[in-house]
Amino acid sequence: MIEVTRLNNKAFILNCEWIETVEATPDTVITLTNGRKYVVAEKVEEVVRKVIEYKRKIMFRDVSDIVVTDVDK
């Protein structure tokens, strides 16, 4: 999930797993896979950056919490 801002300056959380396209028209329009569209204040590059940060966070979560055991003993 990423936080984006409507043109009326109200922030909301968007499930970025559902994003199909992000385009500048010149406002940034995010289209979801279900056809719903959101016009947001962020530039296309910022939306992409937020999605990448989110994906990195969930894919490469902190591994320091993982307990490694020796299964060869």
mmCIF file of N, CA and C in Angstrom:
data_model
loop_
_atom_site.group_PDB
_atom_site.id
_atom_site.type_symbol
_atom_site.label_atom_id
_atom_site.label_comp_id
_atom_site.label_asym_id
_atom_site.label_seq_id
_atom_site.Cartn_x
_atom_site.Cartn_y
_atom_site.Cartn_z
ATOM 1 N N MET A 1 0.842 -1.169 0.000
ATOM 2 C CA MET A 1 0.000 0.000 0.000
ATOM 3 C C MET A 1 0.898 1.247 0.000
ATOM 4 N N ILE A 2 0.471 2.242 -0.759
ATOM 5 C CA ILE A 2 1.216 3.497 -0.820
ATOM 6 C C ILE A 2 0.267 4.652 -0.505
ATOM 7 N N GLU A 3 0.835 5.723 0.003
ATOM 8 C CA GLU A 3 0.038 6.915 0.262
ATOM 9 C C GLU A 3 0.194 7.875 -0.907
ATOM 10 N N VAL A 4 -0.928 8.342 -1.416
ATOM 11 C CA VAL A 4 -0.948 9.344 -2.484
ATOM 12 C C VAL A 4 -1.924 10.440 -2.084
ATOM 13 N N THR A 5 -1.898 11.538 -2.827
ATOM 14 C CA THR A 5 -2.690 12.708 -2.457
ATOM 15 C C THR A 5 -3.616 13.116 -3.593
ATOM 16 N N ARG A 6 -4.889 13.277 -3.273
ATOM 17 C CA ARG A 6 -5.843 13.788 -4.260
ATOM 18 C C ARG A 6 -5.522 15.252 -4.558
ATOM 19 N N LEU A 7 -6.071 15.773 -5.620
ATOM 20 C CA LEU A 7 -5.813 17.164 -5.979
ATOM 21 C C LEU A 7 -6.388 18.140 -4.954
ATOM 22 N N ASN A 8 -7.334 17.689 -4.118
ATOM 23 C CA ASN A 8 -7.876 18.545 -3.062
ATOM 24 C C ASN A 8 -7.026 18.480 -1.795
ATOM 25 N N ASN A 9 -5.834 17.890 -1.913
ATOM 26 C CA ASN A 9 -4.843 17.800 -0.842
ATOM 27 C C ASN A 9 -5.183 16.767 0.238
ATOM 28 N N LYS A 10 -6.116 15.868 -0.016
ATOM 29 C CA LYS A 10 -6.470 14.804 0.925
ATOM 30 C C LYS A 10 -5.671 13.553 0.575
ATOM 31 N N ALA A 11 -4.937 13.063 1.557
ATOM 32 C CA ALA A 11 -4.134 11.858 1.348
ATOM 33 C C ALA A 11 -5.004 10.616 1.514
ATOM 34 N N PHE A 12 -4.660 9.562 0.782
ATOM 35 C CA PHE A 12 -5.328 8.275 0.953
ATOM 36 C C PHE A 12 -4.348 7.158 0.637
ATOM 37 N N ILE A 13 -4.691 5.972 1.081
ATOM 38 C CA ILE A 13 -3.840 4.807 0.880
ATOM 39 C C ILE A 13 -4.383 4.006 -0.299
ATOM 40 N N LEU A 14 -3.494 3.636 -1.207
ATOM 41 C CA LEU A 14 -3.870 2.922 -2.422
ATOM 42 C C LEU A 14 -3.150 1.579 -2.461
ATOM 43 N N ASN A 15 -3.889 0.538 -2.781
ATOM 44 C CA ASN A 15 -3.282 -0.777 -2.938
ATOM 45 C C ASN A 15 -2.547 -0.802 -4.275
ATOM 46 N N CYS A 16 -1.237 -0.698 -4.217
ATOM 47 C CA CYS A 16 -0.461 -0.581 -5.461
ATOM 48 C C CYS A 16 -0.375 -1.898 -6.223
ATOM 49 N N GLU A 17 -0.818 -2.986 -5.622
ATOM 50 C CA GLU A 17 -0.858 -4.260 -6.347
ATOM 51 C C GLU A 17 -1.896 -4.217 -7.471
ATOM 52 N N TRP A 18 -2.849 -3.294 -7.382
ATOM 53 C CA TRP A 18 -3.920 -3.197 -8.368
ATOM 54 C C TRP A 18 -3.641 -2.195 -9.473
ATOM 55 N N ILE A 19 -2.480 -1.524 -9.434
ATOM 56 C CA ILE A 19 -2.181 -0.502 -10.439
ATOM 57 C C ILE A 19 -1.903 -1.161 -11.786
ATOM 58 N N GLU A 20 -2.619 -0.672 -12.794
ATOM 59 C CA GLU A 20 -2.389 -1.134 -14.164
ATOM 60 C C GLU A 20 -1.529 -0.128 -14.923
ATOM 61 N N THR A 21 -1.903 1.163 -14.836
ATOM 62 C CA THR A 21 -1.124 2.202 -15.514
ATOM 63 C C THR A 21 -1.029 3.447 -14.644
ATOM 64 N N VAL A 22 0.052 4.205 -14.881
ATOM 65 C CA VAL A 22 0.237 5.532 -14.275
ATOM 66 C C VAL A 22 0.666 6.433 -15.416
ATOM 67 N N GLU A 23 -0.106 7.497 -15.638
ATOM 68 C CA GLU A 23 0.208 8.365 -16.774
ATOM 69 C C GLU A 23 0.025 9.831 -16.415
ATOM 70 N N ALA A 24 0.786 10.684 -17.092
ATOM 71 C CA ALA A 24 0.682 12.133 -16.920
ATOM 72 C C ALA A 24 -0.181 12.673 -18.048
ATOM 73 N N THR A 25 -1.234 13.433 -17.694
ATOM 74 C CA THR A 25 -2.192 13.880 -18.735
ATOM 75 C C THR A 25 -2.578 15.362 -18.680
ATOM 76 N N PRO A 26 -1.990 16.375 -18.171
ATOM 77 C CA PRO A 26 -0.733 16.466 -17.439
ATOM 78 C C PRO A 26 -0.836 16.057 -15.972
ATOM 79 N N ASP A 27 -2.049 16.014 -15.383
ATOM 80 C CA ASP A 27 -2.160 15.492 -14.019
ATOM 81 C C ASP A 27 -1.845 14.001 -14.044
ATOM 82 N N THR A 28 -1.403 13.483 -12.919
ATOM 83 C CA THR A 28 -1.087 12.060 -12.842
ATOM 84 C C THR A 28 -2.366 11.271 -12.618
ATOM 85 N N VAL A 29 -2.629 10.333 -13.514
ATOM 86 C CA VAL A 29 -3.814 9.481 -13.431
ATOM 87 C C VAL A 29 -3.348 8.046 -13.200
ATOM 88 N N ILE A 30 -3.843 7.459 -12.110
ATOM 89 C CA ILE A 30 -3.551 6.064 -11.802
ATOM 90 C C ILE A 30 -4.787 5.258 -12.157
ATOM 91 N N THR A 31 -4.617 4.267 -13.018
ATOM 92 C CA THR A 31 -5.724 3.389 -13.400
ATOM 93 C C THR A 31 -5.476 2.025 -12.782
ATOM 94 N N LEU A 32 -6.491 1.514 -12.096
ATOM 95 C CA LEU A 32 -6.383 0.201 -11.470
ATOM 96 C C LEU A 32 -6.875 -0.882 -12.422
ATOM 97 N N THR A 33 -6.602 -2.125 -12.085
ATOM 98 C CA THR A 33 -6.992 -3.244 -12.938
ATOM 99 C C THR A 33 -8.502 -3.389 -13.045
ATOM 100 N N ASN A 34 -9.251 -2.812 -12.095
ATOM 101 C CA ASN A 34 -10.710 -2.874 -12.157
ATOM 102 C C ASN A 34 -11.321 -1.703 -12.924
ATOM 103 N N GLY A 35 -10.449 -0.851 -13.511
ATOM 104 C CA GLY A 35 -10.919 0.273 -14.309
ATOM 105 C C GLY A 35 -11.073 1.574 -13.549
ATOM 106 N N ARG A 36 -11.045 1.525 -12.234
ATOM 107 C CA ARG A 36 -11.178 2.740 -11.427
ATOM 108 C C ARG A 36 -9.955 3.626 -11.638
ATOM 109 N N LYS A 37 -10.197 4.939 -11.715
ATOM 110 C CA LYS A 37 -9.120 5.896 -11.963
ATOM 111 C C LYS A 37 -9.024 6.882 -10.809
ATOM 112 N N TYR A 38 -7.791 7.250 -10.486
ATOM 113 C CA TYR A 38 -7.527 8.249 -9.459
ATOM 114 C C TYR A 38 -6.604 9.300 -10.034
ATOM 115 N N VAL A 39 -6.956 10.575 -9.843
ATOM 116 C CA VAL A 39 -6.087 11.683 -10.232
ATOM 117 C C VAL A 39 -5.387 12.131 -8.956
ATOM 118 N N VAL A 40 -4.050 12.132 -8.993
ATOM 119 C CA VAL A 40 -3.291 12.427 -7.781
ATOM 120 C C VAL A 40 -2.310 13.568 -8.024
ATOM 121 N N ALA A 41 -1.870 14.181 -6.923
ATOM 122 C CA ALA A 41 -0.961 15.326 -6.991
ATOM 123 C C ALA A 41 0.476 14.910 -7.284
ATOM 124 N N GLU A 42 0.852 13.690 -6.918
ATOM 125 C CA GLU A 42 2.221 13.228 -7.128
ATOM 126 C C GLU A 42 2.524 13.095 -8.618
ATOM 127 N N LYS A 43 3.768 13.320 -8.968
ATOM 128 C CA LYS A 43 4.232 13.106 -10.341
ATOM 129 C C LYS A 43 4.354 11.602 -10.584
ATOM 130 N N VAL A 44 4.338 11.199 -11.845
ATOM 131 C CA VAL A 44 4.446 9.789 -12.218
ATOM 132 C C VAL A 44 5.672 9.159 -11.567
ATOM 133 N N GLU A 45 6.806 9.843 -11.645
ATOM 134 C CA GLU A 45 8.055 9.302 -11.099
ATOM 135 C C GLU A 45 7.959 9.051 -9.603
ATOM 136 N N GLU A 46 7.249 9.912 -8.884
ATOM 137 C CA GLU A 46 7.093 9.737 -7.439
ATOM 138 C C GLU A 46 6.212 8.529 -7.125
ATOM 139 N N VAL A 47 5.155 8.337 -7.904
ATOM 140 C CA VAL A 47 4.298 7.164 -7.709
ATOM 141 C C VAL A 47 5.108 5.895 -7.956
ATOM 142 N N VAL A 48 5.886 5.886 -9.018
ATOM 143 C CA VAL A 48 6.718 4.723 -9.329
ATOM 144 C C VAL A 48 7.705 4.469 -8.194
ATOM 145 N N ARG A 49 8.335 5.521 -7.679
ATOM 146 C CA ARG A 49 9.277 5.384 -6.571
ATOM 147 C C ARG A 49 8.606 4.783 -5.344
ATOM 148 N N LYS A 50 7.408 5.243 -5.041
ATOM 149 C CA LYS A 50 6.680 4.720 -3.881
ATOM 150 C C LYS A 50 6.337 3.243 -4.052
ATOM 151 N N VAL A 51 5.956 2.866 -5.256
ATOM 152 C CA VAL A 51 5.641 1.455 -5.522
ATOM 153 C C VAL A 51 6.898 0.606 -5.367
ATOM 154 N N ILE A 52 8.010 1.080 -5.894
ATOM 155 C CA ILE A 52 9.265 0.336 -5.781
ATOM 156 C C ILE A 52 9.670 0.193 -4.313
ATOM 157 N N GLU A 53 9.565 1.264 -3.543
ATOM 158 C CA GLU A 53 9.892 1.203 -2.113
ATOM 159 C C GLU A 53 9.002 0.193 -1.394
ATOM 160 N N TYR A 54 7.718 0.211 -1.707
ATOM 161 C CA TYR A 54 6.786 -0.738 -1.092
ATOM 162 C C TYR A 54 7.166 -2.172 -1.440
ATOM 163 N N LYS A 55 7.427 -2.422 -2.717
ATOM 164 C CA LYS A 55 7.774 -3.780 -3.165
ATOM 165 C C LYS A 55 9.068 -4.253 -2.500
ATOM 166 N N ARG A 56 10.054 -3.372 -2.407
ATOM 167 C CA ARG A 56 11.305 -3.737 -1.732
ATOM 168 C C ARG A 56 11.046 -4.082 -0.269
ATOM 169 N N LYS A 57 10.202 -3.294 0.365
ATOM 170 C CA LYS A 57 9.917 -3.510 1.777
ATOM 171 C C LYS A 57 9.277 -4.875 2.013
ATOM 172 N N ILE A 58 8.334 -5.265 1.153
ATOM 173 C CA ILE A 58 7.665 -6.542 1.389
ATOM 174 C C ILE A 58 8.480 -7.725 0.878
ATOM 175 N N MET A 59 9.284 -7.518 -0.154
ATOM 176 C CA MET A 59 10.062 -8.626 -0.704
ATOM 177 C C MET A 59 11.362 -8.863 0.060
ATOM 178 N N PHE A 60 11.944 -7.816 0.577
ATOM 179 C CA PHE A 60 13.223 -7.916 1.273
ATOM 180 C C PHE A 60 13.079 -7.422 2.708
ATOM 181 N N ARG A 61 12.017 -7.905 3.366
ATOM 182 C CA ARG A 61 11.772 -7.472 4.737
ATOM 183 C C ARG A 61 12.975 -7.814 5.602
ATOM 184 N N ASP A 62 13.036 -7.220 6.745
ATOM 185 C CA ASP A 62 14.155 -7.368 7.663
ATOM 186 C C ASP A 62 14.364 -8.840 8.006
ATOM 187 N N VAL A 63 15.473 -9.393 7.583
ATOM 188 C CA VAL A 63 15.754 -10.808 7.825
ATOM 189 C C VAL A 63 16.397 -11.041 9.176
ATOM 190 N N SER A 64 16.651 -9.995 9.947
ATOM 191 C CA SER A 64 17.258 -10.167 11.259
ATOM 192 C C SER A 64 16.324 -10.888 12.221
ATOM 193 N N ASP A 65 15.027 -10.920 11.915
ATOM 194 C CA ASP A 65 14.063 -11.608 12.768
ATOM 195 C C ASP A 65 13.980 -13.100 12.473
ATOM 196 N N ILE A 66 14.621 -13.544 11.405
ATOM 197 C CA ILE A 66 14.547 -14.944 11.008
ATOM 198 C C ILE A 66 15.569 -15.744 11.814
ATOM 199 N N VAL A 67 15.114 -16.823 12.406
ATOM 200 C CA VAL A 67 15.995 -17.685 13.191
ATOM 201 C C VAL A 67 16.528 -18.779 12.280
ATOM 202 N N VAL A 68 17.832 -18.915 12.232
ATOM 203 C CA VAL A 68 18.462 -19.945 11.401
ATOM 204 C C VAL A 68 18.822 -21.109 12.311
ATOM 205 N N THR A 69 18.425 -22.310 11.912
ATOM 206 C CA THR A 69 18.751 -23.500 12.691
ATOM 207 C C THR A 69 19.615 -24.428 11.858
ATOM 208 N N ASP A 70 20.418 -25.209 12.534
ATOM 209 C CA ASP A 70 21.295 -26.157 11.840
ATOM 210 C C ASP A 70 20.537 -27.465 11.683
ATOM 211 N N VAL A 71 20.080 -27.768 10.469
ATOM 212 C CA VAL A 71 19.270 -28.956 10.229
ATOM 213 C C VAL A 71 20.120 -30.201 9.990
ATOM 214 N N ASP A 72 21.468 -30.019 9.899
ATOM 215 C CA ASP A 72 22.350 -31.153 9.647
ATOM 216 C C ASP A 72 22.718 -31.920 10.917
ATOM 217 N N LYS A 73 22.396 -31.415 12.081
ATOM 218 C CA LYS A 73 22.781 -32.088 13.331
ATOM 219 C C LYS A 73 21.815 -33.164 13.715
#
